[in-house]
Coordinates of C-alpha atoms in Angstrom, one line a residue:
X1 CA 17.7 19.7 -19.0
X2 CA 14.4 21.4 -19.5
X3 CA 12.8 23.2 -22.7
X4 CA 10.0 25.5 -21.3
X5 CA 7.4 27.4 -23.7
X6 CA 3.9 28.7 -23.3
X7 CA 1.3 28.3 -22.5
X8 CA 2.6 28.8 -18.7
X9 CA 5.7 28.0 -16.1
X10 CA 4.8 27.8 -12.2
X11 CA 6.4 29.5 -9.5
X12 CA 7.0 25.8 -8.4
X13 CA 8.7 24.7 -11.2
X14 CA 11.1 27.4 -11.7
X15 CA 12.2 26.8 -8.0
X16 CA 12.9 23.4 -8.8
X17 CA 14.9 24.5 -11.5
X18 CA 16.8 26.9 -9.4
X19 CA 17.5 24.7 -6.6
X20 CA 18.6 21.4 -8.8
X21 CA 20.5 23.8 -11.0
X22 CA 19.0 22.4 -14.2
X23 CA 20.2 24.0 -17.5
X24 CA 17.5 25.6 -19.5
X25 CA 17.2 26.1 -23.5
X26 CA 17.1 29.8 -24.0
X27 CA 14.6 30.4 -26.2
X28 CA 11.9 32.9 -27.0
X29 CA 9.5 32.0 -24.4
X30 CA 11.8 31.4 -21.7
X31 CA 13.2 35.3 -22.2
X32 CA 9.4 35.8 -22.2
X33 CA 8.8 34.5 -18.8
X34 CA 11.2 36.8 -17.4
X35 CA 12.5 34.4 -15.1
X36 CA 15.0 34.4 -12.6
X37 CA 18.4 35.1 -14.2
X38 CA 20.5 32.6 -12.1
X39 CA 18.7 30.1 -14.1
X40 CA 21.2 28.2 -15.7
X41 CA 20.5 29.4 -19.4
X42 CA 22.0 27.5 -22.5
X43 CA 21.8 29.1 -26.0
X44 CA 20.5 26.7 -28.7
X45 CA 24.3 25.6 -29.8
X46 CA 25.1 24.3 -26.3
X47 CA 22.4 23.1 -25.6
X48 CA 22.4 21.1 -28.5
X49 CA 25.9 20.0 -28.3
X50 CA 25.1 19.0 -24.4
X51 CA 22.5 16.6 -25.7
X52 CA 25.1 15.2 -27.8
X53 CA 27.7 14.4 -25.4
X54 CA 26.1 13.7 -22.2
X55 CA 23.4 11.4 -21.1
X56 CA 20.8 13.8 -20.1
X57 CA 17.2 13.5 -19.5
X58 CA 14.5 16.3 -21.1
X59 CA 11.5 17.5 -19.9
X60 CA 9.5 19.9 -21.3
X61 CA 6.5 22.1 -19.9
X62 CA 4.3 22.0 -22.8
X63 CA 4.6 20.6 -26.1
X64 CA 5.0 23.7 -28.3
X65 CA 8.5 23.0 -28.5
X66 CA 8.1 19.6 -30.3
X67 CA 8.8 21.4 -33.9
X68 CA 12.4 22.9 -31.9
X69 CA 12.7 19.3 -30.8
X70 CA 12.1 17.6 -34.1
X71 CA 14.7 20.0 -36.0
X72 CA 17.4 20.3 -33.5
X73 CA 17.5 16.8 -31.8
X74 CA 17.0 14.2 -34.7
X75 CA 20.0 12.9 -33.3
X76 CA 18.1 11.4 -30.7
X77 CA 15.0 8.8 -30.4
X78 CA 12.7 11.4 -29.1
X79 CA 11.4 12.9 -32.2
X80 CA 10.9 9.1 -32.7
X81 CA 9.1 8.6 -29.9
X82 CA 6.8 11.9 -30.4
X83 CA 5.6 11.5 -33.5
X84 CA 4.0 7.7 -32.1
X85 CA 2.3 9.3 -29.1
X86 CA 1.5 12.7 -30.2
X87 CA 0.1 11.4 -33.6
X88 CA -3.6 9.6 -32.0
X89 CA -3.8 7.8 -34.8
X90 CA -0.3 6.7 -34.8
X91 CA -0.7 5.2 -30.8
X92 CA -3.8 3.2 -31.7
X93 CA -1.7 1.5 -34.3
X94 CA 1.0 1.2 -32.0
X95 CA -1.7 -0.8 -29.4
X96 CA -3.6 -2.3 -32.0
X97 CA -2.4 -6.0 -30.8
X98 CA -3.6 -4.9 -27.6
X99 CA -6.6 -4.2 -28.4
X100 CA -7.6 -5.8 -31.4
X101 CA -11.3 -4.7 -31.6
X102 CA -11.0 -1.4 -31.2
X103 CA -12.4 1.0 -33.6
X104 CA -11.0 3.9 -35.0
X105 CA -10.4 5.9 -38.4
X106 CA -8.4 8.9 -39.5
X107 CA -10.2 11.4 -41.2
X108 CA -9.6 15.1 -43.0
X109 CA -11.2 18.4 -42.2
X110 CA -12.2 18.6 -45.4
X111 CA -13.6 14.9 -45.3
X112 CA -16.2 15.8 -42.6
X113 CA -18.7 16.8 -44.6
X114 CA -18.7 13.9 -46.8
X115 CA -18.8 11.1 -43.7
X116 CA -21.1 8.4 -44.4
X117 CA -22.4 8.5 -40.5
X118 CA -23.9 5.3 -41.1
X119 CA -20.6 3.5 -41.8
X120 CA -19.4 4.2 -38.0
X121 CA -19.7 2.6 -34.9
X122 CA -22.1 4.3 -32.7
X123 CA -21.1 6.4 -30.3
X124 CA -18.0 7.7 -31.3
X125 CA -15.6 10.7 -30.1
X126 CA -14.1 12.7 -32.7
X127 CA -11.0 14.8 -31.8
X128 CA -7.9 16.4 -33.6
X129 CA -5.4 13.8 -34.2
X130 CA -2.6 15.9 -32.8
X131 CA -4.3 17.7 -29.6
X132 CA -4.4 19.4 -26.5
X133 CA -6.9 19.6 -23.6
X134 CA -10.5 18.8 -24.8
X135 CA -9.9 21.2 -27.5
X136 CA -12.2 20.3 -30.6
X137 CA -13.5 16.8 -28.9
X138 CA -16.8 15.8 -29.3
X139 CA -18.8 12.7 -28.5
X140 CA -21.9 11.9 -30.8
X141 CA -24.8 9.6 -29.9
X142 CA -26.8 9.8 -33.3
X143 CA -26.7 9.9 -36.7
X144 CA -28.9 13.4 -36.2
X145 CA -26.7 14.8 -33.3
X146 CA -23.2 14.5 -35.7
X147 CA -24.9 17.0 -38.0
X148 CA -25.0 19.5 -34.7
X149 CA -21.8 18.6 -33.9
X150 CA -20.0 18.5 -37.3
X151 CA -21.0 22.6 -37.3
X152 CA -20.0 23.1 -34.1
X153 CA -16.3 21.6 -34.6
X154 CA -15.8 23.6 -37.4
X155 CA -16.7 26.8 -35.6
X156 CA -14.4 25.7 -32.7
X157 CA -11.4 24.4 -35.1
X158 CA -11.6 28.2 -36.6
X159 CA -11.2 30.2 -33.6
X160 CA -8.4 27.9 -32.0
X161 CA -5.9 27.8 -34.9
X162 CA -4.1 30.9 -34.1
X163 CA -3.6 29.9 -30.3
X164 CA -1.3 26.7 -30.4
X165 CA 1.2 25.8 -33.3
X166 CA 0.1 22.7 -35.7
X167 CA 2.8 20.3 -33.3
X168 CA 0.3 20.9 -30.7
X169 CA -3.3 21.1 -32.1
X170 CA -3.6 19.9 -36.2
X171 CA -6.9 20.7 -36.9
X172 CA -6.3 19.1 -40.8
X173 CA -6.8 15.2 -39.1
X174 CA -8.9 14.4 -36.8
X175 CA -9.4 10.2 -35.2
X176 CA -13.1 9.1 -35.1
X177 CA -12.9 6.3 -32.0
X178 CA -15.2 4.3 -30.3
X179 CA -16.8 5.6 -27.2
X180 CA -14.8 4.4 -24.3
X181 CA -17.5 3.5 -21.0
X182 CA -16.1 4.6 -17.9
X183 CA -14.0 6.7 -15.3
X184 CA -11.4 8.6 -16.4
X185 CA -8.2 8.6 -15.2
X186 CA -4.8 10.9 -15.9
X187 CA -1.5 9.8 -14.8
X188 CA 2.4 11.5 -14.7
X189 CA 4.8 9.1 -14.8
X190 CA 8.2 8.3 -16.5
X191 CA 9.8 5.3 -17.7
X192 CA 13.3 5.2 -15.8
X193 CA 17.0 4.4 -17.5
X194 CA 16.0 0.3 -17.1
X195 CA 13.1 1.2 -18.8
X196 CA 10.4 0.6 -15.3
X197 CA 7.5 3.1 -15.4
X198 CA 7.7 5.5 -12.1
X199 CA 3.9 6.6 -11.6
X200 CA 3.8 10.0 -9.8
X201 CA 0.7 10.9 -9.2
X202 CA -2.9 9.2 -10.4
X203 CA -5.5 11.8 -11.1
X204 CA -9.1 11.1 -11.9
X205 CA -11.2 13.4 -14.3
X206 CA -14.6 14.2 -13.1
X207 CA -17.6 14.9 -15.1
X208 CA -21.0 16.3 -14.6
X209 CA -22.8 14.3 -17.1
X210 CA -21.8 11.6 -19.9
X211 CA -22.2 14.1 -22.0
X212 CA -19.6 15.8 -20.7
X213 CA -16.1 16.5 -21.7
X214 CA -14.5 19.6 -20.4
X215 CA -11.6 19.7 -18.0
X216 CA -13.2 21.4 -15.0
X217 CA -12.1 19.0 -12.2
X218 CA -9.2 16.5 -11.5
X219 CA -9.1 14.4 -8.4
X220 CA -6.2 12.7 -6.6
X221 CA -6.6 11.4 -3.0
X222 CA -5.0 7.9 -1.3
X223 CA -8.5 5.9 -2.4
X224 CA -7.3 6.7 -5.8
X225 CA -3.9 6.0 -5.8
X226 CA -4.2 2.3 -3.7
X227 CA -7.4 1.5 -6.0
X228 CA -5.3 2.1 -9.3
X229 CA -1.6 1.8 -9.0
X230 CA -1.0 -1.2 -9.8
X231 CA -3.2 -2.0 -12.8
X232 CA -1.8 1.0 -14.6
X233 CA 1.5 0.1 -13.5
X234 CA 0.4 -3.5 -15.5
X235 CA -0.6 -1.8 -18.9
X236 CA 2.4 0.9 -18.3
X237 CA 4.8 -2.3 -18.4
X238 CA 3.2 -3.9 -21.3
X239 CA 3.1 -0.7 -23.3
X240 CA 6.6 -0.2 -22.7
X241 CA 7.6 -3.9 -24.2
X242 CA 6.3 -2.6 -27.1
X243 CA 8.7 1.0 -27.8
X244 CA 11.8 1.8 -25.7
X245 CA 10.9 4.8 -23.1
X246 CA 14.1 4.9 -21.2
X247 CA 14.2 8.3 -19.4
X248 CA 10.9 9.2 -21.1
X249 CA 8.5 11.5 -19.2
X250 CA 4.9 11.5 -20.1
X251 CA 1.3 12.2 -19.2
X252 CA -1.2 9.2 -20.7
X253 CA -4.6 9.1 -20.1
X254 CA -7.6 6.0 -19.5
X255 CA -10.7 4.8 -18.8
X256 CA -11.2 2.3 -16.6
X257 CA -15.1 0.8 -16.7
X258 CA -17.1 -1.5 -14.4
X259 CA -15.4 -4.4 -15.2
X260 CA -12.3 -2.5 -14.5
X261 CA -10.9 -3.4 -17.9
X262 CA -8.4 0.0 -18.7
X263 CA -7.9 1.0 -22.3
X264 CA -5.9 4.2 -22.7
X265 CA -7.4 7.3 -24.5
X266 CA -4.1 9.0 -25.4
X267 CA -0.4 10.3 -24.1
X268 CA 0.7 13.4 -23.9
X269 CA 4.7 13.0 -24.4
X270 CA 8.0 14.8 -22.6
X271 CA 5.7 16.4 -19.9
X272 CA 3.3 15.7 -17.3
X273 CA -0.1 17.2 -16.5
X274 CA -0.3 20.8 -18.7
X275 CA 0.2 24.3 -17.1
X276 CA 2.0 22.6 -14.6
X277 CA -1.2 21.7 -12.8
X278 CA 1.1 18.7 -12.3
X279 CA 3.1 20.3 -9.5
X280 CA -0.9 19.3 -7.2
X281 CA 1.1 15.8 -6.4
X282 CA 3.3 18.2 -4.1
X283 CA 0.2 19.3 -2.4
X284 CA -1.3 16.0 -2.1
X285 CA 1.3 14.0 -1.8
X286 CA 4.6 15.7 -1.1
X287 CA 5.9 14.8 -4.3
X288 CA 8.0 17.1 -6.6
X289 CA 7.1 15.2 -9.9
X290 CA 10.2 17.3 -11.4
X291 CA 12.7 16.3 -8.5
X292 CA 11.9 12.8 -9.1
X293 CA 12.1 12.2 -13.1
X294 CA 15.2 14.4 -13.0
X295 CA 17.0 12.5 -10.4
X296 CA 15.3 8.8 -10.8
X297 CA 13.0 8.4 -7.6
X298 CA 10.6 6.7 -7.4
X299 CA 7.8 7.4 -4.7
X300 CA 7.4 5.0 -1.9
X301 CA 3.7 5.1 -2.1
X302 CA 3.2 2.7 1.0
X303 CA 4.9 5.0 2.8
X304 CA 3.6 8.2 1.6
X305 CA -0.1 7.2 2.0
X306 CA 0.7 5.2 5.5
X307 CA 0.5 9.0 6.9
X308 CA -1.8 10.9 4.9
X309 CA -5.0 12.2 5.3
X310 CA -7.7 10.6 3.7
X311 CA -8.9 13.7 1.9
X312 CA -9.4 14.4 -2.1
X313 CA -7.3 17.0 -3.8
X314 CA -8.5 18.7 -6.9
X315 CA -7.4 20.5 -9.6
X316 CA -10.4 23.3 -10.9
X317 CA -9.6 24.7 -14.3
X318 CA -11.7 27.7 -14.5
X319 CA -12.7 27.9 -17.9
X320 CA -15.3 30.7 -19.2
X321 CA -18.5 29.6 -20.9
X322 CA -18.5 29.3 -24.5
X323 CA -21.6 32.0 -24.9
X324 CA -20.3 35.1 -23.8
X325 CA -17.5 37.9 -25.0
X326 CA -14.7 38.1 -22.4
X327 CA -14.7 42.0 -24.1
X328 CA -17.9 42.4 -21.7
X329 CA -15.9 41.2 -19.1
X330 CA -14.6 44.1 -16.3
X331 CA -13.1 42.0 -13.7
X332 CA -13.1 38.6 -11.7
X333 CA -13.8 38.0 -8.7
X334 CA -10.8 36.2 -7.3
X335 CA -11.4 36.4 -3.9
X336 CA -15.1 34.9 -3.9
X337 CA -13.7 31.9 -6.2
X338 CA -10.8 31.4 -3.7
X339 CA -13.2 31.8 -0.6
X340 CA -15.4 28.7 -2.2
X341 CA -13.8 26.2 -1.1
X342 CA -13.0 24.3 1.9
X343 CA -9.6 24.4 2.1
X344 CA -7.9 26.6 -1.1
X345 CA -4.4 25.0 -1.2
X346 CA -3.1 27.5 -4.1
X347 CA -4.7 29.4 -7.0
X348 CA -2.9 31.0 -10.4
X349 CA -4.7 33.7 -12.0
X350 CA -4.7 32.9 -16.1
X351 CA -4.9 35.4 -18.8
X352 CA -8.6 34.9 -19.6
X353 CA -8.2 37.4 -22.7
X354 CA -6.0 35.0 -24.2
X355 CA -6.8 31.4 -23.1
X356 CA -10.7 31.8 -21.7
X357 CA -9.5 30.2 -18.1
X358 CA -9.5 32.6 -15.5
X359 CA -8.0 30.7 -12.8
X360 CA -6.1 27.1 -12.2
X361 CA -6.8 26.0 -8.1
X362 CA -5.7 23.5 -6.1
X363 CA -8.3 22.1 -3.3
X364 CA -8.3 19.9 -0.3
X365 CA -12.0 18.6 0.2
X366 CA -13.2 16.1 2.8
X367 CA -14.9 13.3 1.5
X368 CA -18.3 14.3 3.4
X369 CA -18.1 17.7 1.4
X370 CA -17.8 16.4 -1.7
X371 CA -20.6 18.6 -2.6
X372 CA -18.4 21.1 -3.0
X373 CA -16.5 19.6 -6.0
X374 CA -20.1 18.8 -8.0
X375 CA -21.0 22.2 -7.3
X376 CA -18.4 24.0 -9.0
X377 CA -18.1 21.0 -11.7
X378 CA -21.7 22.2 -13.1
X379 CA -21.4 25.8 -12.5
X380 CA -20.9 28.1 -15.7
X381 CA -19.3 30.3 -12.9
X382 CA -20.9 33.7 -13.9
X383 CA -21.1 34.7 -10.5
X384 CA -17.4 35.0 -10.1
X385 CA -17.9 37.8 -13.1
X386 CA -18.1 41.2 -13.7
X387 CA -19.9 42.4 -16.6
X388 CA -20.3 45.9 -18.6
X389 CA -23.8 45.1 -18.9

């Protein structure tokens, strides 16, 4: 059973849904969508009362539903299980045995202003205890570089509140953590009925500095999936010992430094990676991450990578620079962004009015043009704009 909502639904997952026949909440955003009416659709009563009498598994597309969730499902664990991974704060404590010297601290909006900078482990990262993306996520190096940042969260936490409801992004809280050294790495995964983590697809976040924490660029390709499996896998078990997951979806995220010790950063619960930028494991790997969590496979990854080219496929979020009005803007150019890359696999053009990404794109790179990748992962990509001036 599936309970979509904005921000967006693929083309690829509402064929899924249409050829696995998977009921569907009909609720506001999903009449929004205008999808294809031989959707199975379920009105709020029967979908609820399904829930209650069957064993089913739910997956959602984004996490705005969470307050729909929390109100109409308290029957179930999952509000439960929510609450622990959504709240930041909440899954450090959760992992605090763990990790035992890690540092972190909750603090208010209104409390930044009065933080004694002196009393915290530098560097830190400082990011809404409840978030989404890299949405209000800083790092700070200095005593003297948190008073630039401090200013600049608070102008950021300002204009986002009236994009994504408080379930999704609560600017009130925000976790001051320890810098974590190291690659970064995204996973989508689920915890079956026995409770076994099924990884799906193993993505690693590129940046172009250490400075840097936008989402740009995600990387899978078979290096990364035979380097990593099976130390995630490891923590995945362990986590698991500590909550019940049964039929739990998710999409958790790590860093892994040069001692390849891997602490996780956060999960993002009942879906996998956002704006279905998930569905690139089909591209790279064949997989329908949907297909498999609904009906319990898990992916043969010996055999899948046995065959498959050794090439590295990328997710490019085109996201507009922070400095400039997108009223200035007169168009995109689409076909230059597309005719970039080596080998486009597919690209989805993004309201930029409303979210400030143009574009999401899958790639296929060979390693030897892995130029390509840095290129466009430093770019501000003006040159793919129009302006009225």
């Amino acid at each position: 059973m599936l309970i979509l909502d904005k921000p967006y639904v693929s083309e690829f997952l509402e064929d899924t849904i249409l050829e696995l026949n998977l009921p569907v909440l009909k609720n506001k955003a999903a009449k929004e969508f205008k999808l294809n009416e031989d959707i199975n659709f379920l009105e709020e009563k029967e979908f609820v009362n399904k829930v209650k009498n069957e064993e089913s598994l739910i997956y959602s597309n984004s996490e705005n539903p969470i307050n729909w969730i929390t109100n109409h499902l308290s029957f179930t664990d999952l509000p439960e299980k929510i609450d622990i991974f959504k709240d930041k704060y909440q899954f450090r404590k959760l992992l605090r045995d763990m990790y035992p010297d890690f540092y972190f601290r909750k603090v208010s909006f209104d409390e930044l202003d009065q933080i004694d900078i002196n009393e915290v482990k530098i560097p830190f990262i400082i990011k809404p205890s409840v978030g989404f993306f890299s949405m209000g996520v800083y790092q700070v190096n200095s005593a003297l570089e948190w008073e630039k940042v401090r200013g600049e969260l608070k102008k950021e936490v300002n204009n986002m509140k009236d994009n994504y409801p408080e379930e999704v992004i609560n600017t009130n809280e925000f976790i001051i953590e320890e810098n974590i050294e190291g690659k970064e790495f995204a996973i989508d995964l689920y915890y079956n009925d026995e409770g076994k983590p099924v990884i799906l697809n193993i993505l690693e976040h590129i940046f172009s500095s250490g400075e840097d924490v936008n989402d740009r660029v995600y990387i899978t390709s078979k290096k990364i999936i035979e380097k990593y499996h099976n130390s995630f896998l490891d923590f995945l078990n362990e986590m698991g010992a500590l909550i019940n997951l049964n039929g739990f979806p998710m999409h958790i995220e790590f860093r892994v430094d040069n001692d390849e010790n891997i602490v996780p950063i956060e999960v993002n619960p009942m879906r996998f990676a956002g704006w279905c930028t998930t569905d690139v494991a089909y591209h790279a790997y064949g997989i329908n991450v949907y297909e498999y969590f609904f009906k319990q496979k898990e992916p043969n990854w010996e055999k899948i990578l046995k065959i498959k080219k050794d090439k590295i496929y990328s997710i490019v979020v085109a996201d507009l620079p922070n400095d400039i009005n997108v009223n200035d803007i007169i168009e995109i150019n689409y076909d230059k962004f597309s005719s970039y890359f080596e080998n486009t696999l597919e690209m989805r053009k993004i309201d930029y009015n409303k979210y400030g990404v143009f574009a999401f794109l899958f790639a296929e790179t060979s390693y030897d043009n892995w130029g390509e990748l840095e290129t466009i992962l430093k770019s501000d990509l003006r040159e793919y704009l129009k302006f009225k001036h």
